[in-house]
Amino acid sequence: MKSLPEDEREELLKEVQTEDVYPVLNWAPNPAAVKATLNFISDNGTVTYEELRQHIVNLDYADTDEGKYNFGIVSVKEDDPVFNTTGGQEADTEISLTPIGEEIASVFDDHKEIRPVERALLCGLQPYGSGFAYLSLLDEHREDGILRQDLEDAMIDRFGGSGKYFTGYFTSWYAKLGLLEKEQVGRKKKFHPAFPEAW
């Protein structure tokens, strides 16, 4: 690579460099509904909210009337890493998968049962996957601790604007569970993991 001209080297680096995108699905109480949703959109390329609603209702994964699309799974955020939509949650709003969404959908087979590899992927895609990211960041700073603001910044780097919410949510939750210890450093708070290293 060093022998390549600079412009060719830069072009090659662009091809192999990937963005650190951590896809997180909108809330989804039923993993089987998520699998069915990903498969349905992947098989059809583009579907409307109404077509998706009918599909998951027919499979008994949702109990929602025509015109009501608050069944979760599909994010309404712009620039979602998994789903593209034409905006809003209307009957004719079109939904398709991003390249990352297609890659995720390719893991799922056509059977109703969820295989272990699918379950593991679904767990990671849930908002609570961010809780594991939070614990990992704590663990990375086991020796010296991590300032709350630095932790929040790292969560925002991984999860966008939701990272701020996740930081507050998991700080409160994990403190109550005894998984982190807080230390006052001047006017700032520093967090230390209170769970075993091999946990």
PDB file of C-alpha atoms in Angstrom:
ATOM      1  CA  MET A   1       0.000   0.000   0.000  1.00  0.00           C
ATOM      2  CA  LYS A   2       2.873   2.361   0.765  1.00  0.00           C
ATOM      3  CA  SER A   3       4.055   2.051  -2.836  1.00  0.00           C
ATOM      4  CA  LEU A   4       0.712   3.312  -4.224  1.00  0.00           C
ATOM      5  CA  PRO A   5       0.398   6.930  -5.321  1.00  0.00           C
ATOM      6  CA  GLU A   6      -1.217   9.135  -2.659  1.00  0.00           C
ATOM      7  CA  ASP A   7      -4.552   9.576  -4.499  1.00  0.00           C
ATOM      8  CA  GLU A   8      -4.933   5.784  -5.018  1.00  0.00           C
ATOM      9  CA  ARG A   9      -4.003   5.164  -1.391  1.00  0.00           C
ATOM     10  CA  GLU A  10      -6.663   7.637  -0.190  1.00  0.00           C
ATOM     11  CA  GLU A  11      -9.278   6.046  -2.478  1.00  0.00           C
ATOM     12  CA  LEU A  12      -8.481   2.584  -1.132  1.00  0.00           C
ATOM     13  CA  LEU A  13      -8.669   3.786   2.480  1.00  0.00           C
ATOM     14  CA  LYS A  14     -12.108   5.308   1.811  1.00  0.00           C
ATOM     15  CA  GLU A  15     -13.357   1.938   0.540  1.00  0.00           C
ATOM     16  CA  VAL A  16     -12.295  -0.017   3.634  1.00  0.00           C
ATOM     17  CA  GLN A  17     -13.086   2.635   6.228  1.00  0.00           C
ATOM     18  CA  THR A  18     -16.482   2.100   7.849  1.00  0.00           C
ATOM     19  CA  GLU A  19     -18.472   4.524   9.931  1.00  0.00           C
ATOM     20  CA  ASP A  20     -19.010   3.572  13.577  1.00  0.00           C
ATOM     21  CA  VAL A  21     -22.781   3.231  13.401  1.00  0.00           C
ATOM     22  CA  TYR A  22     -24.517   1.389  16.209  1.00  0.00           C
ATOM     23  CA  PRO A  23     -27.956   0.434  14.935  1.00  0.00           C
ATOM     24  CA  VAL A  24     -30.655   0.432  17.612  1.00  0.00           C
ATOM     25  CA  LEU A  25     -34.240  -0.466  16.817  1.00  0.00           C
ATOM     26  CA  ASN A  26     -37.221   1.478  18.012  1.00  0.00           C
ATOM     27  CA  TRP A  27     -38.851  -0.203  21.042  1.00  0.00           C
ATOM     28  CA  ALA A  28     -40.028  -3.678  20.093  1.00  0.00           C
ATOM     29  CA  PRO A  29     -41.700  -5.882  22.721  1.00  0.00           C
ATOM     30  CA  ASN A  30     -41.800  -8.986  20.521  1.00  0.00           C
ATOM     31  CA  PRO A  31     -38.581 -10.267  18.892  1.00  0.00           C
ATOM     32  CA  ALA A  32     -40.603 -12.448  16.499  1.00  0.00           C
ATOM     33  CA  ALA A  33     -42.366  -9.300  15.239  1.00  0.00           C
ATOM     34  CA  VAL A  34     -38.982  -7.689  14.553  1.00  0.00           C
ATOM     35  CA  LYS A  35     -37.841 -10.755  12.600  1.00  0.00           C
ATOM     36  CA  ALA A  36     -41.098 -10.791  10.609  1.00  0.00           C
ATOM     37  CA  THR A  37     -40.788  -7.060   9.906  1.00  0.00           C
ATOM     38  CA  LEU A  38     -37.211  -7.283   8.656  1.00  0.00           C
ATOM     39  CA  ASN A  39     -38.041 -10.309   6.472  1.00  0.00           C
ATOM     40  CA  PHE A  40     -41.199  -8.701   5.052  1.00  0.00           C
ATOM     41  CA  ILE A  41     -39.449  -5.474   4.084  1.00  0.00           C
ATOM     42  CA  SER A  42     -36.401  -7.326   2.759  1.00  0.00           C
ATOM     43  CA  ASP A  43     -38.582  -9.624   0.605  1.00  0.00           C
ATOM     44  CA  ASN A  44     -40.625  -6.731  -0.823  1.00  0.00           C
ATOM     45  CA  GLY A  45     -38.006  -3.993  -1.077  1.00  0.00           C
ATOM     46  CA  THR A  46     -40.427  -1.230  -0.103  1.00  0.00           C
ATOM     47  CA  VAL A  47     -43.675  -1.476   1.880  1.00  0.00           C
ATOM     48  CA  THR A  48     -46.105   1.037   3.343  1.00  0.00           C
ATOM     49  CA  TYR A  49     -46.942   1.333   7.026  1.00  0.00           C
ATOM     50  CA  GLU A  50     -50.408  -0.073   6.276  1.00  0.00           C
ATOM     51  CA  GLU A  51     -48.965  -3.110   4.455  1.00  0.00           C
ATOM     52  CA  LEU A  52     -46.580  -3.730   7.348  1.00  0.00           C
ATOM     53  CA  ARG A  53     -49.382  -3.316   9.908  1.00  0.00           C
ATOM     54  CA  GLN A  54     -51.554  -5.835   8.037  1.00  0.00           C
ATOM     55  CA  HIS A  55     -48.650  -8.292   7.837  1.00  0.00           C
ATOM     56  CA  ILE A  56     -47.791  -8.281  11.536  1.00  0.00           C
ATOM     57  CA  VAL A  57     -51.487  -8.268  12.549  1.00  0.00           C
ATOM     58  CA  ASN A  58     -52.078 -11.319  10.289  1.00  0.00           C
ATOM     59  CA  LEU A  59     -49.219 -13.066  12.112  1.00  0.00           C
ATOM     60  CA  ASP A  60     -50.798 -12.121  15.502  1.00  0.00           C
ATOM     61  CA  TYR A  61     -47.744 -10.032  16.442  1.00  0.00           C
ATOM     62  CA  ALA A  62     -49.747  -6.824  16.856  1.00  0.00           C
ATOM     63  CA  ASP A  63     -53.294  -5.862  17.684  1.00  0.00           C
ATOM     64  CA  THR A  64     -53.689  -2.481  16.092  1.00  0.00           C
ATOM     65  CA  ASP A  65     -56.435  -0.986  13.939  1.00  0.00           C
ATOM     66  CA  GLU A  66     -56.064   0.458  10.470  1.00  0.00           C
ATOM     67  CA  GLY A  67     -54.538   3.919  10.666  1.00  0.00           C
ATOM     68  CA  LYS A  68     -52.673   3.221  13.927  1.00  0.00           C
ATOM     69  CA  TYR A  69     -48.979   2.555  13.448  1.00  0.00           C
ATOM     70  CA  ASN A  70     -47.561   2.900  16.957  1.00  0.00           C
ATOM     71  CA  PHE A  71     -46.417  -0.739  17.104  1.00  0.00           C
ATOM     72  CA  GLY A  72     -42.746   0.203  17.390  1.00  0.00           C
ATOM     73  CA  ILE A  73     -39.881  -1.453  15.472  1.00  0.00           C
ATOM     74  CA  VAL A  74     -39.581   1.120  12.654  1.00  0.00           C
ATOM     75  CA  SER A  75     -37.852   4.295  13.758  1.00  0.00           C
ATOM     76  CA  VAL A  76     -39.313   7.635  12.736  1.00  0.00           C
ATOM     77  CA  LYS A  77     -35.915   9.365  13.050  1.00  0.00           C
ATOM     78  CA  GLU A  78     -34.182  10.794   9.996  1.00  0.00           C
ATOM     79  CA  ASP A  79     -30.931   9.043   9.083  1.00  0.00           C
ATOM     80  CA  ASP A  80     -31.923   5.859  10.941  1.00  0.00           C
ATOM     81  CA  PRO A  81     -29.222   3.225  10.360  1.00  0.00           C
ATOM     82  CA  VAL A  82     -31.755   0.393   9.785  1.00  0.00           C
ATOM     83  CA  PHE A  83     -34.851   1.869   8.107  1.00  0.00           C
ATOM     84  CA  ASN A  84     -35.487   4.468   5.410  1.00  0.00           C
ATOM     85  CA  THR A  85     -38.938   6.068   5.448  1.00  0.00           C
ATOM     86  CA  THR A  86     -40.584   8.763   3.391  1.00  0.00           C
ATOM     87  CA  GLY A  87     -41.433  10.553   6.645  1.00  0.00           C
ATOM     88  CA  GLY A  88     -44.151  10.394   9.273  1.00  0.00           C
ATOM     89  CA  GLN A  89     -46.318   7.448  10.281  1.00  0.00           C
ATOM     90  CA  GLU A  90     -49.057   7.616   7.667  1.00  0.00           C
ATOM     91  CA  ALA A  91     -50.743   4.679   5.923  1.00  0.00           C
ATOM     92  CA  ASP A  92     -48.883   5.381   2.669  1.00  0.00           C
ATOM     93  CA  THR A  93     -45.502   6.219   4.234  1.00  0.00           C
ATOM     94  CA  GLU A  94     -42.989   3.985   2.481  1.00  0.00           C
ATOM     95  CA  ILE A  95     -40.476   1.933   4.441  1.00  0.00           C
ATOM     96  CA  SER A  96     -37.343   0.253   3.108  1.00  0.00           C
ATOM     97  CA  LEU A  97     -34.090  -1.029   4.576  1.00  0.00           C
ATOM     98  CA  THR A  98     -30.771   0.800   4.561  1.00  0.00           C
ATOM     99  CA  PRO A  99     -27.662  -1.175   3.521  1.00  0.00           C
ATOM    100  CA  ILE A 100     -27.064  -1.895   7.248  1.00  0.00           C
ATOM    101  CA  GLY A 101     -30.716  -2.955   7.566  1.00  0.00           C
ATOM    102  CA  GLU A 102     -30.326  -5.325   4.597  1.00  0.00           C
ATOM    103  CA  GLU A 103     -27.224  -6.812   6.183  1.00  0.00           C
ATOM    104  CA  ILE A 104     -29.085  -7.358   9.465  1.00  0.00           C
ATOM    105  CA  ALA A 105     -32.120  -8.836   7.665  1.00  0.00           C
ATOM    106  CA  SER A 106     -29.880 -11.331   5.842  1.00  0.00           C
ATOM    107  CA  VAL A 107     -29.172 -13.069   9.177  1.00  0.00           C
ATOM    108  CA  PHE A 108     -32.838 -14.053   9.640  1.00  0.00           C
ATOM    109  CA  ASP A 109     -34.306 -17.184   8.051  1.00  0.00           C
ATOM    110  CA  ASP A 110     -37.955 -17.654   7.003  1.00  0.00           C
ATOM    111  CA  HIS A 111     -39.007 -19.818   9.968  1.00  0.00           C
ATOM    112  CA  LYS A 112     -41.227 -18.451  12.719  1.00  0.00           C
ATOM    113  CA  GLU A 113     -38.895 -19.734  15.469  1.00  0.00           C
ATOM    114  CA  ILE A 114     -35.964 -17.574  16.485  1.00  0.00           C
ATOM    115  CA  ARG A 115     -32.550 -19.220  16.253  1.00  0.00           C
ATOM    116  CA  PRO A 116     -29.889 -18.449  18.900  1.00  0.00           C
ATOM    117  CA  VAL A 117     -27.859 -16.277  16.507  1.00  0.00           C
ATOM    118  CA  GLU A 118     -31.007 -14.292  15.674  1.00  0.00           C
ATOM    119  CA  ARG A 119     -31.852 -13.874  19.355  1.00  0.00           C
ATOM    120  CA  ALA A 120     -28.331 -12.609  20.089  1.00  0.00           C
ATOM    121  CA  LEU A 121     -28.564 -10.079  17.239  1.00  0.00           C
ATOM    122  CA  LEU A 122     -32.017  -8.936  18.359  1.00  0.00           C
ATOM    123  CA  CYS A 123     -30.769  -8.394  21.924  1.00  0.00           C
ATOM    124  CA  GLY A 124     -27.971  -6.200  20.602  1.00  0.00           C
ATOM    125  CA  LEU A 125     -30.396  -4.180  18.479  1.00  0.00           C
ATOM    126  CA  GLN A 126     -32.722  -3.336  21.351  1.00  0.00           C
ATOM    127  CA  PRO A 127     -32.351  -0.018  23.133  1.00  0.00           C
ATOM    128  CA  TYR A 128     -31.065  -2.019  26.110  1.00  0.00           C
ATOM    129  CA  GLY A 129     -28.053  -2.958  23.967  1.00  0.00           C
ATOM    130  CA  SER A 130     -26.959   0.573  24.832  1.00  0.00           C
ATOM    131  CA  GLY A 131     -26.913  -0.521  28.480  1.00  0.00           C
ATOM    132  CA  PHE A 132     -24.222  -3.053  27.644  1.00  0.00           C
ATOM    133  CA  ALA A 133     -22.278  -0.356  25.782  1.00  0.00           C
ATOM    134  CA  TYR A 134     -22.498   1.791  28.937  1.00  0.00           C
ATOM    135  CA  LEU A 135     -21.144  -1.053  31.099  1.00  0.00           C
ATOM    136  CA  SER A 136     -18.367  -1.691  28.558  1.00  0.00           C
ATOM    137  CA  LEU A 137     -17.285   1.952  28.767  1.00  0.00           C
ATOM    138  CA  LEU A 138     -17.213   1.725  32.555  1.00  0.00           C
ATOM    139  CA  ASP A 139     -15.141  -1.433  32.318  1.00  0.00           C
ATOM    140  CA  GLU A 140     -12.683   0.173  29.875  1.00  0.00           C
ATOM    141  CA  HIS A 141     -11.980   2.814  32.553  1.00  0.00           C
ATOM    142  CA  ARG A 142     -11.855   0.385  35.457  1.00  0.00           C
ATOM    143  CA  GLU A 143      -8.483   1.602  36.732  1.00  0.00           C
ATOM    144  CA  ASP A 144      -9.000   5.382  36.821  1.00  0.00           C
ATOM    145  CA  GLY A 145     -12.747   5.762  36.408  1.00  0.00           C
ATOM    146  CA  ILE A 146     -14.476   7.955  33.832  1.00  0.00           C
ATOM    147  CA  LEU A 147     -15.944  11.437  34.232  1.00  0.00           C
ATOM    148  CA  ARG A 148     -19.690  11.512  33.716  1.00  0.00           C
ATOM    149  CA  GLN A 149     -19.352  14.040  30.883  1.00  0.00           C
ATOM    150  CA  ASP A 150     -16.765  11.862  29.103  1.00  0.00           C
ATOM    151  CA  LEU A 151     -19.075   8.863  29.474  1.00  0.00           C
ATOM    152  CA  GLU A 152     -21.979  10.862  28.038  1.00  0.00           C
ATOM    153  CA  ASP A 153     -19.830  12.082  25.128  1.00  0.00           C
ATOM    154  CA  ALA A 154     -18.790   8.502  24.339  1.00  0.00           C
ATOM    155  CA  MET A 155     -22.430   7.348  24.426  1.00  0.00           C
ATOM    156  CA  ILE A 156     -23.427  10.230  22.101  1.00  0.00           C
ATOM    157  CA  ASP A 157     -20.616   9.213  19.724  1.00  0.00           C
ATOM    158  CA  ARG A 158     -22.122   5.720  19.592  1.00  0.00           C
ATOM    159  CA  PHE A 159     -25.863   6.402  19.701  1.00  0.00           C
ATOM    160  CA  GLY A 160     -26.308   9.978  18.499  1.00  0.00           C
ATOM    161  CA  GLY A 161     -28.677  12.222  20.460  1.00  0.00           C
ATOM    162  CA  SER A 162     -30.139   9.188  22.256  1.00  0.00           C
ATOM    163  CA  GLY A 163     -26.754   8.715  23.950  1.00  0.00           C
ATOM    164  CA  LYS A 164     -27.520  11.558  26.370  1.00  0.00           C
ATOM    165  CA  TYR A 165     -30.813   9.932  27.388  1.00  0.00           C
ATOM    166  CA  PHE A 166     -29.181   6.494  27.700  1.00  0.00           C
ATOM    167  CA  THR A 167     -26.461   7.946  29.954  1.00  0.00           C
ATOM    168  CA  GLY A 168     -28.962   9.440  32.386  1.00  0.00           C
ATOM    169  CA  TYR A 169     -31.214   6.382  32.314  1.00  0.00           C
ATOM    170  CA  PHE A 170     -28.491   3.803  32.904  1.00  0.00           C
ATOM    171  CA  THR A 171     -26.626   5.946  35.446  1.00  0.00           C
ATOM    172  CA  SER A 172     -29.733   6.019  37.594  1.00  0.00           C
ATOM    173  CA  TRP A 173     -30.600   2.368  37.035  1.00  0.00           C
ATOM    174  CA  TYR A 174     -27.099   0.943  37.522  1.00  0.00           C
ATOM    175  CA  ALA A 175     -26.448   3.089  40.606  1.00  0.00           C
ATOM    176  CA  LYS A 176     -29.592   1.602  42.193  1.00  0.00           C
ATOM    177  CA  LEU A 177     -28.429  -1.891  41.215  1.00  0.00           C
ATOM    178  CA  GLY A 178     -24.995  -1.248  42.744  1.00  0.00           C
ATOM    179  CA  LEU A 179     -23.145  -1.667  39.418  1.00  0.00           C
ATOM    180  CA  LEU A 180     -21.345   1.677  39.581  1.00  0.00           C
ATOM    181  CA  GLU A 181     -19.771   3.853  42.251  1.00  0.00           C
ATOM    182  CA  LYS A 182     -19.729   7.646  42.075  1.00  0.00           C
ATOM    183  CA  GLU A 183     -16.803   9.811  43.141  1.00  0.00           C
ATOM    184  CA  GLN A 184     -16.898  13.597  43.473  1.00  0.00           C
ATOM    185  CA  VAL A 185     -13.893  15.193  41.741  1.00  0.00           C
ATOM    186  CA  GLY A 186     -14.101  18.937  42.345  1.00  0.00           C
ATOM    187  CA  ARG A 187     -17.382  19.951  40.742  1.00  0.00           C
ATOM    188  CA  LYS A 188     -17.495  16.881  38.508  1.00  0.00           C
ATOM    189  CA  LYS A 189     -18.634  13.301  39.024  1.00  0.00           C
ATOM    190  CA  LYS A 190     -16.468  10.334  38.172  1.00  0.00           C
ATOM    191  CA  PHE A 191     -17.856   6.807  37.795  1.00  0.00           C
ATOM    192  CA  HIS A 192     -16.164   3.523  38.639  1.00  0.00           C
ATOM    193  CA  PRO A 193     -17.464   0.031  37.835  1.00  0.00           C
ATOM    194  CA  ALA A 194     -18.650  -1.849  40.926  1.00  0.00           C
ATOM    195  CA  PHE A 195     -18.983  -5.203  39.170  1.00  0.00           C
ATOM    196  CA  PRO A 196     -16.304  -7.908  38.876  1.00  0.00           C
ATOM    197  CA  GLU A 197     -13.884  -7.667  35.966  1.00  0.00           C
ATOM    198  CA  ALA A 198     -14.843 -11.047  34.512  1.00  0.00           C
ATOM    199  CA  TRP A 199     -18.571 -10.407  34.849  1.00  0.00           C
TER     200      TRP A 199
END
